[in-house]
Amino acid sequence: WVFRQVSSILLASLTVLSALAGGATAMVFVFNSIHLLTLVFAVTLIGIAIDYAFHAMTDLAYGNSFYQSSGLSKGTKTALLLSFITTGLGYSCLLGAPISLLSQVAVFVIAGLASAWLFTLIILPIWQSKLVLSERSLIKSQQLLGLMVRFNRCKQSVLLVLGLVLMFLFYLKPISFNNDVRLLNASPQQLILNEQKHLTLMGQLDAHIVFLFASNAEQLLQKQERLIDDLKRINPHLKHNAIKRWLPSKRTQKNNLALFDGAVKNDVLIITEKYTGIKVESANTELLSYDALSNSHFSALLNAQMFVEPNKAVTWFSVSGISTHALTSSVNAYEDAFIYNKPEQISSLLENYSQYLLLTLGVAIVICFVLFSYKFGLRIGTVQVITLSASLLTMLWVCNAAQGSISIFNLLGGLLIIGLAIDYLVFYQINNLTAVNVLAISLSAASSMCVFGMLAFSNTPAIFSFGLTVMVGILAVYILSPLSVLKSQKE
């Protein structure tokens, strides 16, 4: 519609393919295996890489039609370089993420953007003579430009009103976080209900796993016995599969033998002799030990629940029929004992990482302010950062209202929005509010919203959150970014 040439579709597609090839090559060399969700989030590369093609093709076609200039303009080259650097820095924050798929996404996107950037600078100018802007697209962009210019003239009032509205909305519904690891999957409700039914029938619906450590097997077994006794004082009917049921500590075995010998001497077991016809006598039995059991036919069963090496011994057991609070209080009273809950541990890790991402977003805004102020002057840098912050806050509130809470994946989307917003702000400030610039940015926004909008239809909560965040964020940035354009006081 914009270029009316098949070559434009080919060039945009080749730019995206160059990005995918660069990202895939980096993944092969850096990682031994690739997480499935990496490929899902890597679709973000398409939305960014095609922006390079749109800006370059629009600039080349405009120069070809009106100025007869050769190659990309200096302003577009500068803007493309700044966009690549800032977006790459944004994704580099994910390289230290605690989840491997996030670091894989970072490597894929950074390498892919580098390929797309080089392809745009080197290959696209060769096709300049084939690129011409359609008259209708220029007319539409000119009309849109008129709206943006009028919008830009009342920027102070718009930003003030928007700030007050956001303050009221955040007071009305503050942001809450939910980083449950189950957001990474989208299990059908029927499957979840079947799992709960199965656990109920097995008596494991409220089961918890406890790990115990000690310096040797005897100390470990004694610790386990004390902990089980403490738990049975809370609920005598609790269920457990602790190894002490068939491998008691030697101290307990000695006590049991003493009780047995006492019962024999006091003729307590005489009724047993009467009905069985077998005389019960005390036996000098060797105590059962871990070593003896590990060398028997029961070794596989033993090693599945207990492991002993020099100066270290560990065992685990599941327990049900006791509240999480009561179990936690009892386990915390012992040294080297903890409740193993992998989903909870990963969720806690994601919670900590979300705080890191919030800090990263704040630092990114500060860095943007420094770079914008250095490049364009303090006044323009301030307005651009205010516009960027307003877009981010709008995005976060809308996502929080739509989802009920936000997660790490909304913050990851916010990181991407900063990269895309910087692209828009830089291109607007360098190339100004012109029809061709508005056309290129509108193309970028439309393509990005289509790419990320697809993710918003996913049933997987993590992918849905990411897609919704970026789609809403791009819309907010597209509407507000024209407010950042000021006459530069610095060449």
Coordinates of C-alpha atoms in Angstrom, one line a residue:
W1 CA 0.0 0.0 0.0
V2 CA 2.9 2.4 0.8
F3 CA 5.4 1.4 -1.9
R4 CA 3.2 -0.4 -4.4
Q5 CA 6.2 -2.6 -5.3
V6 CA 6.7 -6.3 -4.7
S7 CA 10.4 -5.5 -4.1
S8 CA 9.4 -3.6 -0.9
I9 CA 7.8 -6.8 0.5
L10 CA 10.9 -8.7 -0.5
L11 CA 13.3 -6.3 1.1
A12 CA 11.3 -6.2 4.4
S13 CA 11.2 -10.0 4.4
L14 CA 14.9 -10.3 3.7
T15 CA 15.7 -7.9 6.5
V16 CA 13.7 -10.1 8.9
L17 CA 15.3 -13.3 7.5
S18 CA 18.8 -11.8 8.0
A19 CA 17.9 -11.0 11.6
L20 CA 16.6 -14.6 12.2
A21 CA 19.7 -16.1 10.6
G22 CA 22.0 -14.0 12.8
G23 CA 20.1 -14.8 15.9
A24 CA 19.9 -18.5 15.1
T25 CA 23.7 -18.6 14.4
A26 CA 24.5 -17.0 17.7
M27 CA 22.2 -19.5 19.5
V28 CA 23.9 -22.5 18.0
F29 CA 27.4 -21.3 19.0
V30 CA 26.4 -20.1 22.6
F31 CA 23.9 -22.7 23.8
N32 CA 23.7 -26.5 23.7
S33 CA 19.9 -26.6 23.7
I34 CA 17.1 -24.1 23.1
H35 CA 14.0 -23.7 25.3
L36 CA 10.7 -23.9 23.4
L37 CA 9.5 -20.6 24.9
T38 CA 12.7 -18.9 23.6
L39 CA 11.3 -19.3 20.1
V40 CA 8.0 -17.8 21.2
F41 CA 9.6 -14.7 22.7
A42 CA 12.1 -14.4 19.9
V43 CA 9.2 -13.3 17.7
T44 CA 9.9 -9.9 19.2
L45 CA 12.9 -9.8 16.8
I46 CA 10.5 -9.6 13.8
G47 CA 8.7 -6.6 15.2
I48 CA 12.0 -4.7 15.8
A49 CA 14.0 -5.8 12.7
I50 CA 11.3 -4.9 10.3
D51 CA 11.3 -1.3 11.8
Y52 CA 14.8 -0.9 10.4
A53 CA 13.6 -1.9 6.9
F54 CA 10.6 0.5 7.1
H55 CA 12.6 3.5 8.1
A56 CA 15.4 2.8 5.6
M57 CA 13.0 2.0 2.7
T58 CA 10.9 5.1 3.4
D59 CA 14.0 7.3 3.6
L60 CA 15.4 5.8 0.4
A61 CA 12.1 6.1 -1.5
Y62 CA 11.6 9.7 -0.4
G63 CA 15.1 10.7 -1.4
N64 CA 14.7 8.8 -4.7
S65 CA 11.4 10.6 -5.5
F66 CA 12.2 14.1 -4.3
Y67 CA 15.9 14.7 -3.7
Q68 CA 17.5 12.3 -6.0
S69 CA 19.9 11.6 -3.2
S70 CA 22.0 8.4 -3.1
G71 CA 21.8 6.1 -0.1
L72 CA 20.4 6.7 3.3
S73 CA 20.3 10.2 4.8
K74 CA 22.7 11.1 7.6
G75 CA 19.7 11.5 10.0
T76 CA 18.4 8.0 9.3
K77 CA 21.8 6.4 9.7
T78 CA 22.3 8.2 13.0
A79 CA 18.8 7.2 14.2
L80 CA 19.3 3.6 13.2
L81 CA 22.6 3.4 15.0
L82 CA 21.2 4.9 18.2
S83 CA 18.2 2.6 18.0
F84 CA 20.3 -0.5 17.6
I85 CA 22.6 0.5 20.5
T86 CA 19.8 1.4 23.0
T87 CA 17.7 -1.7 22.1
G88 CA 20.8 -4.0 22.4
L89 CA 21.6 -2.5 25.8
G90 CA 18.1 -3.1 26.9
Y91 CA 18.1 -6.7 26.0
S92 CA 21.6 -7.2 27.5
C93 CA 20.0 -6.7 30.9
L94 CA 18.5 -10.2 30.4
L95 CA 21.8 -11.9 30.0
G96 CA 22.1 -12.4 33.7
A97 CA 18.5 -13.6 34.2
P98 CA 17.9 -16.6 36.5
I99 CA 15.9 -18.3 33.8
S100 CA 17.8 -19.7 30.8
L101 CA 15.2 -18.9 28.3
L102 CA 15.5 -15.1 29.1
S103 CA 19.2 -15.1 28.5
Q104 CA 18.6 -17.1 25.3
V105 CA 16.1 -14.5 24.1
A106 CA 18.7 -11.8 24.8
V107 CA 21.4 -13.5 22.8
F108 CA 19.0 -14.2 19.9
V109 CA 17.6 -10.7 19.7
I110 CA 20.9 -8.8 20.1
A111 CA 22.7 -10.9 17.4
G112 CA 19.6 -10.7 15.2
L113 CA 19.4 -6.9 15.4
A114 CA 23.1 -6.6 14.6
S115 CA 22.5 -8.7 11.4
A116 CA 19.4 -6.6 10.5
W117 CA 21.2 -3.4 11.1
L118 CA 24.1 -4.3 8.9
F119 CA 21.7 -5.7 6.2
T120 CA 19.8 -2.4 6.3
L121 CA 22.9 -0.2 5.9
I122 CA 24.6 -2.3 3.2
I123 CA 22.0 -4.1 1.1
L124 CA 18.9 -1.9 1.1
P125 CA 20.5 1.2 -0.5
I126 CA 21.3 -1.0 -3.6
W127 CA 17.6 -1.3 -4.3
Q128 CA 16.9 2.5 -3.9
S129 CA 16.0 3.0 -7.6
K130 CA 13.2 0.4 -7.2
L131 CA 11.5 2.2 -4.2
V132 CA 8.8 4.8 -4.7
L133 CA 6.3 6.1 -2.2
S134 CA 2.6 5.9 -3.3
E135 CA 0.8 9.3 -3.5
R136 CA -2.1 8.1 -1.4
S137 CA 0.2 7.0 1.5
L138 CA 1.9 10.5 1.4
I139 CA -1.5 12.2 1.5
K140 CA -2.6 10.1 4.5
S141 CA 0.6 10.7 6.3
Q142 CA 0.3 14.4 5.6
Q143 CA -3.2 14.4 7.2
L144 CA -1.8 12.5 10.2
L145 CA 1.0 14.9 10.5
G146 CA -1.4 17.8 10.8
L147 CA -3.1 16.1 13.8
M148 CA 0.3 15.4 15.4
V149 CA 1.4 19.0 15.0
R150 CA -1.7 20.3 16.7
F151 CA -1.3 17.7 19.4
N152 CA 2.3 18.8 19.9
R153 CA 1.4 22.4 20.4
C154 CA -0.6 21.6 23.6
K155 CA 2.0 19.2 25.0
Q156 CA 2.2 20.9 28.4
S157 CA -1.5 20.6 29.0
V158 CA -1.7 17.1 27.7
L159 CA 1.2 15.9 29.9
L160 CA -0.1 17.6 33.0
V161 CA -3.6 16.2 32.6
L162 CA -2.2 12.7 31.8
G163 CA 0.0 12.9 34.9
L164 CA -2.9 13.8 37.2
V165 CA -5.1 11.0 35.6
L166 CA -2.3 8.4 36.2
M167 CA -1.9 9.5 39.8
F168 CA -5.6 9.1 40.4
L169 CA -5.7 5.7 38.6
F170 CA -2.7 4.3 40.6
Y171 CA -4.4 5.5 43.8
L172 CA -7.6 3.9 42.7
K173 CA -6.0 0.6 41.8
P174 CA -2.4 0.2 42.9
I175 CA -0.1 -2.2 41.0
S176 CA 0.2 -5.7 42.5
F177 CA 2.7 -8.4 41.5
N178 CA 2.1 -12.1 40.8
N179 CA 5.2 -14.1 39.8
D180 CA 3.8 -17.6 40.2
V181 CA 5.9 -20.0 38.1
R182 CA 2.6 -21.6 36.9
L183 CA 2.2 -18.6 34.7
L184 CA 4.8 -20.3 32.4
N185 CA 2.3 -22.9 31.4
A186 CA -1.3 -23.2 30.4
S187 CA -2.5 -26.5 31.6
P188 CA -6.2 -27.3 30.7
Q189 CA -8.6 -27.0 33.6
Q190 CA -9.7 -30.6 33.2
L191 CA -6.0 -31.8 33.5
I192 CA -5.6 -29.7 36.7
L193 CA -8.8 -31.2 38.2
N194 CA -7.7 -34.7 37.3
E195 CA -4.3 -34.1 39.0
Q196 CA -6.1 -32.9 42.2
K197 CA -8.4 -35.9 42.2
H198 CA -5.4 -38.3 41.8
L199 CA -3.5 -36.6 44.6
T200 CA -6.6 -36.7 46.8
L201 CA -7.0 -40.5 46.2
M202 CA -3.3 -41.0 47.0
G203 CA -3.6 -38.9 50.1
Q204 CA -1.0 -36.5 48.7
L205 CA -3.0 -33.4 48.0
D206 CA -1.6 -31.5 51.0
A207 CA 1.8 -33.4 51.0
H208 CA 5.1 -31.6 51.6
I209 CA 8.6 -32.8 51.0
V210 CA 11.2 -32.3 53.8
F211 CA 14.9 -32.6 53.4
L212 CA 17.3 -33.3 56.3
F213 CA 21.1 -33.2 56.4
A214 CA 23.5 -34.5 59.0
S215 CA 27.2 -35.5 59.2
N216 CA 26.5 -39.3 59.3
A217 CA 23.7 -41.8 59.0
E218 CA 23.1 -42.2 62.7
Q219 CA 22.7 -38.5 63.4
L220 CA 20.5 -38.2 60.4
L221 CA 18.1 -41.0 61.5
Q222 CA 17.9 -39.6 65.0
K223 CA 17.1 -36.1 63.7
Q224 CA 14.4 -37.5 61.5
E225 CA 12.9 -39.4 64.4
R226 CA 12.8 -36.3 66.6
L227 CA 11.2 -34.3 63.8
I228 CA 8.5 -36.9 63.2
D229 CA 7.8 -37.1 66.9
D230 CA 7.3 -33.3 67.0
L231 CA 5.0 -33.4 64.0
K232 CA 2.9 -36.2 65.6
R233 CA 2.4 -34.2 68.7
I234 CA 0.6 -31.7 66.4
N235 CA -1.4 -34.4 64.6
P236 CA -1.0 -38.0 65.7
H237 CA -2.7 -39.2 62.5
L238 CA -0.4 -37.5 60.0
K239 CA 1.0 -39.7 57.2
H240 CA 4.6 -39.9 56.2
N241 CA 7.0 -42.2 54.3
A242 CA 10.1 -41.4 56.4
I243 CA 12.9 -44.0 56.1
K244 CA 12.8 -44.4 59.9
R245 CA 9.8 -46.7 59.5
W246 CA 12.1 -49.6 58.4
L247 CA 15.5 -48.3 59.2
P248 CA 15.3 -46.9 62.8
S249 CA 18.4 -45.3 64.3
K250 CA 20.6 -47.6 66.4
R251 CA 19.6 -45.8 69.5
T252 CA 15.9 -46.6 68.8
Q253 CA 16.8 -50.2 68.0
K254 CA 18.5 -50.6 71.3
N255 CA 15.5 -49.1 73.1
N256 CA 13.2 -51.5 71.3
L257 CA 15.4 -54.5 72.2
A258 CA 15.4 -53.4 75.8
L259 CA 11.6 -53.1 75.8
F260 CA 11.4 -56.5 74.2
D261 CA 13.8 -58.1 76.7
G262 CA 11.8 -56.6 79.5
A263 CA 8.5 -57.9 78.2
V264 CA 10.0 -61.4 77.9
K265 CA 11.4 -61.3 81.5
N266 CA 8.1 -60.1 82.9
D267 CA 6.1 -62.8 81.0
V268 CA 4.2 -60.1 79.1
L269 CA 4.4 -62.3 76.0
I270 CA 3.3 -65.5 77.6
I271 CA -0.1 -65.3 76.0
T272 CA 1.7 -65.3 72.6
E273 CA 3.4 -68.5 73.6
K274 CA 0.1 -70.0 74.6
Y275 CA -1.6 -69.4 71.3
T276 CA 1.3 -70.0 69.0
G277 CA 3.0 -72.8 70.8
I278 CA 6.4 -71.0 70.2
K279 CA 8.5 -70.0 73.1
V280 CA 9.6 -66.3 72.9
E281 CA 13.1 -65.7 74.0
S282 CA 15.5 -62.7 74.0
A283 CA 17.8 -62.7 71.1
N284 CA 21.2 -61.0 70.8
T285 CA 20.5 -59.7 67.3
E286 CA 23.0 -57.5 65.5
L287 CA 21.7 -54.0 65.0
L288 CA 20.5 -53.1 61.5
S289 CA 22.8 -50.4 59.9
Y290 CA 22.8 -48.3 56.8
D291 CA 25.8 -50.1 55.4
A292 CA 24.2 -53.5 55.9
L293 CA 20.9 -52.4 54.3
S294 CA 22.7 -50.7 51.3
N295 CA 24.5 -54.0 50.6
S296 CA 21.2 -56.0 50.6
H297 CA 18.4 -56.4 48.1
F298 CA 16.8 -53.2 49.6
S299 CA 19.7 -51.0 48.4
A300 CA 17.7 -49.5 45.5
L301 CA 14.8 -48.5 47.8
L302 CA 17.2 -47.2 50.4
N303 CA 19.3 -45.1 48.0
A304 CA 16.1 -43.5 46.5
Q305 CA 15.5 -41.8 49.9
M306 CA 18.8 -41.6 51.7
F307 CA 22.4 -41.0 50.6
V308 CA 25.5 -41.2 52.8
E309 CA 29.0 -40.2 52.0
P310 CA 32.0 -39.3 54.3
N311 CA 31.0 -36.4 56.6
K312 CA 27.6 -35.9 54.9
A313 CA 24.2 -37.7 54.9
V314 CA 20.9 -36.6 53.4
T315 CA 17.4 -38.0 53.4
W316 CA 14.0 -36.8 52.3
F317 CA 10.4 -37.8 53.1
S318 CA 6.9 -36.5 52.3
V319 CA 4.4 -35.7 55.0
S320 CA 0.7 -34.9 54.8
G321 CA -2.1 -34.2 57.3
I322 CA -0.4 -31.1 58.7
S323 CA -0.8 -27.4 57.9
T324 CA 2.0 -25.6 56.0
H325 CA 2.4 -23.1 58.9
A326 CA 2.8 -25.9 61.5
L327 CA 5.2 -27.9 59.4
T328 CA 7.3 -24.8 58.6
S329 CA 7.5 -23.9 62.3
S330 CA 8.6 -27.4 63.2
V331 CA 11.2 -27.7 60.4
N332 CA 12.7 -24.3 61.1
A333 CA 13.5 -25.4 64.6
Y334 CA 16.1 -27.8 63.2
E335 CA 19.4 -27.0 61.7
D336 CA 20.0 -28.2 58.1
A337 CA 16.4 -29.0 57.5
F338 CA 14.1 -27.4 55.0
I339 CA 10.9 -27.9 53.1
Y340 CA 11.4 -28.5 49.4
N341 CA 8.9 -26.7 47.2
K342 CA 10.4 -26.1 43.8
P343 CA 7.5 -24.1 42.4
E344 CA 7.6 -21.8 45.4
Q345 CA 11.3 -21.4 45.2
I346 CA 11.2 -20.5 41.5
S347 CA 8.4 -18.1 42.1
S348 CA 10.4 -16.5 44.9
L349 CA 13.3 -16.3 42.4
L350 CA 11.1 -14.6 39.9
E351 CA 9.8 -12.2 42.5
N352 CA 13.4 -11.2 43.3
Y353 CA 14.1 -10.8 39.6
S354 CA 11.1 -8.6 39.1
Q355 CA 12.5 -6.2 41.6
Y356 CA 15.7 -6.3 39.7
L357 CA 13.8 -5.5 36.5
L358 CA 12.0 -2.6 38.1
L359 CA 15.4 -1.2 39.1
T360 CA 16.6 -1.9 35.5
L361 CA 13.7 0.1 34.1
G362 CA 14.5 3.0 36.4
V363 CA 18.2 2.9 35.5
A364 CA 17.3 2.7 31.8
I365 CA 15.2 5.9 32.1
V366 CA 18.0 7.7 33.8
I367 CA 20.5 6.6 31.1
C368 CA 18.0 7.7 28.4
F369 CA 17.8 11.1 30.1
V370 CA 21.6 11.4 30.1
L371 CA 21.9 10.3 26.4
F372 CA 19.0 12.5 25.2
S373 CA 20.3 15.5 27.1
Y374 CA 23.8 15.0 25.7
K375 CA 22.5 14.6 22.2
F376 CA 19.7 17.1 22.0
G377 CA 20.0 19.3 25.0
L378 CA 18.6 19.3 28.6
R379 CA 15.2 20.7 27.7
I380 CA 14.5 18.2 24.9
G381 CA 15.9 15.3 27.1
T382 CA 13.6 16.2 29.9
V383 CA 10.5 16.2 27.7
Q384 CA 11.5 13.0 26.0
V385 CA 12.0 11.2 29.3
I386 CA 8.7 12.5 30.6
T387 CA 7.0 11.2 27.5
L388 CA 8.7 7.8 27.9
S389 CA 7.8 7.6 31.6
A390 CA 4.2 8.5 30.9
S391 CA 4.0 5.7 28.2
L392 CA 5.5 3.1 30.6
L393 CA 3.2 4.0 33.5
T394 CA 0.1 4.0 31.2
M395 CA 1.1 0.6 29.9
L396 CA 1.7 -0.9 33.4
W397 CA -1.6 0.4 34.8
V398 CA -3.7 -0.9 31.8
C399 CA -2.0 -4.3 32.1
N400 CA -2.5 -4.4 35.8
A401 CA -6.2 -3.5 35.4
A402 CA -6.7 -6.1 32.6
Q403 CA -4.9 -9.0 34.3
G404 CA -5.6 -8.2 38.0
S405 CA -1.8 -8.1 38.6
I406 CA 1.5 -7.9 36.7
S407 CA 4.3 -10.3 36.5
I408 CA 7.9 -10.5 35.4
F409 CA 6.7 -10.9 31.8
N410 CA 5.0 -7.5 31.9
L411 CA 8.2 -6.0 33.1
L412 CA 10.1 -7.7 30.3
G413 CA 7.6 -6.2 27.9
G414 CA 8.3 -2.8 29.5
L415 CA 12.0 -3.3 28.8
L416 CA 11.2 -3.9 25.2
I417 CA 8.9 -0.8 25.1
I418 CA 11.8 1.4 26.3
G419 CA 13.8 0.1 23.3
L420 CA 11.0 0.8 20.9
A421 CA 10.1 4.1 22.5
I422 CA 13.7 5.3 22.1
D423 CA 13.5 4.4 18.4
Y424 CA 10.4 6.6 18.0
L425 CA 11.8 9.5 20.1
V426 CA 15.1 9.5 18.3
F427 CA 13.6 9.3 14.8
Y428 CA 11.1 12.1 15.6
Q429 CA 13.8 14.4 17.1
I430 CA 16.4 13.8 14.4
N431 CA 14.0 13.8 11.3
N432 CA 11.3 16.0 12.9
L433 CA 7.6 15.9 12.4
T434 CA 7.6 15.4 8.6
A435 CA 5.2 13.4 6.5
V436 CA 7.8 10.8 5.5
N437 CA 8.9 10.3 9.1
V438 CA 5.4 10.0 10.4
L439 CA 4.8 7.4 7.6
A440 CA 7.8 5.3 8.6
I441 CA 7.0 5.4 12.3
S442 CA 3.3 4.6 11.6
L443 CA 4.4 1.6 9.6
S444 CA 6.7 0.5 12.4
A445 CA 4.0 0.8 15.0
A446 CA 1.4 -1.0 12.9
S447 CA 3.8 -3.9 12.2
S448 CA 4.9 -4.2 15.8
M449 CA 1.3 -4.2 17.1
C450 CA 0.4 -6.9 14.7
V451 CA 3.4 -9.1 15.7
F452 CA 3.0 -8.6 19.4
G453 CA -0.8 -8.6 19.2
M454 CA -0.7 -12.2 18.1
L455 CA 1.0 -13.1 21.4
A456 CA -1.9 -11.5 23.3
F457 CA -4.2 -14.3 22.0
S458 CA -2.1 -17.0 23.6
N459 CA -3.6 -19.2 26.3
T460 CA -0.2 -19.3 28.1
P461 CA -0.4 -16.6 30.7
A462 CA 3.3 -15.6 30.3
I463 CA 3.0 -15.2 26.6
F464 CA -0.3 -13.4 26.9
S465 CA 1.1 -10.9 29.5
F466 CA 4.1 -10.2 27.3
G467 CA 2.0 -9.7 24.1
L468 CA -0.6 -7.5 25.9
T469 CA 2.1 -5.3 27.5
V470 CA 4.0 -4.6 24.3
M471 CA 0.9 -4.0 22.3
V472 CA -0.5 -1.5 24.8
G473 CA 2.9 0.0 25.3
I474 CA 3.4 0.6 21.5
L475 CA 0.0 2.2 21.2
A476 CA 0.8 4.5 24.2
V477 CA 4.3 5.4 22.8
Y478 CA 2.9 6.0 19.3
I479 CA 0.3 8.4 20.6
L480 CA 2.5 10.3 23.1
S481 CA 5.9 10.3 21.3
P482 CA 5.0 13.3 19.0
L483 CA 4.8 15.4 22.2
S484 CA 8.5 15.0 22.6
V485 CA 9.4 17.0 19.5
L486 CA 11.0 20.4 20.2
K487 CA 13.1 22.7 18.2
S488 CA 16.7 21.7 19.0
Q489 CA 19.0 24.3 20.6
K490 CA 22.0 22.1 20.0
E491 CA 23.4 21.0 16.6

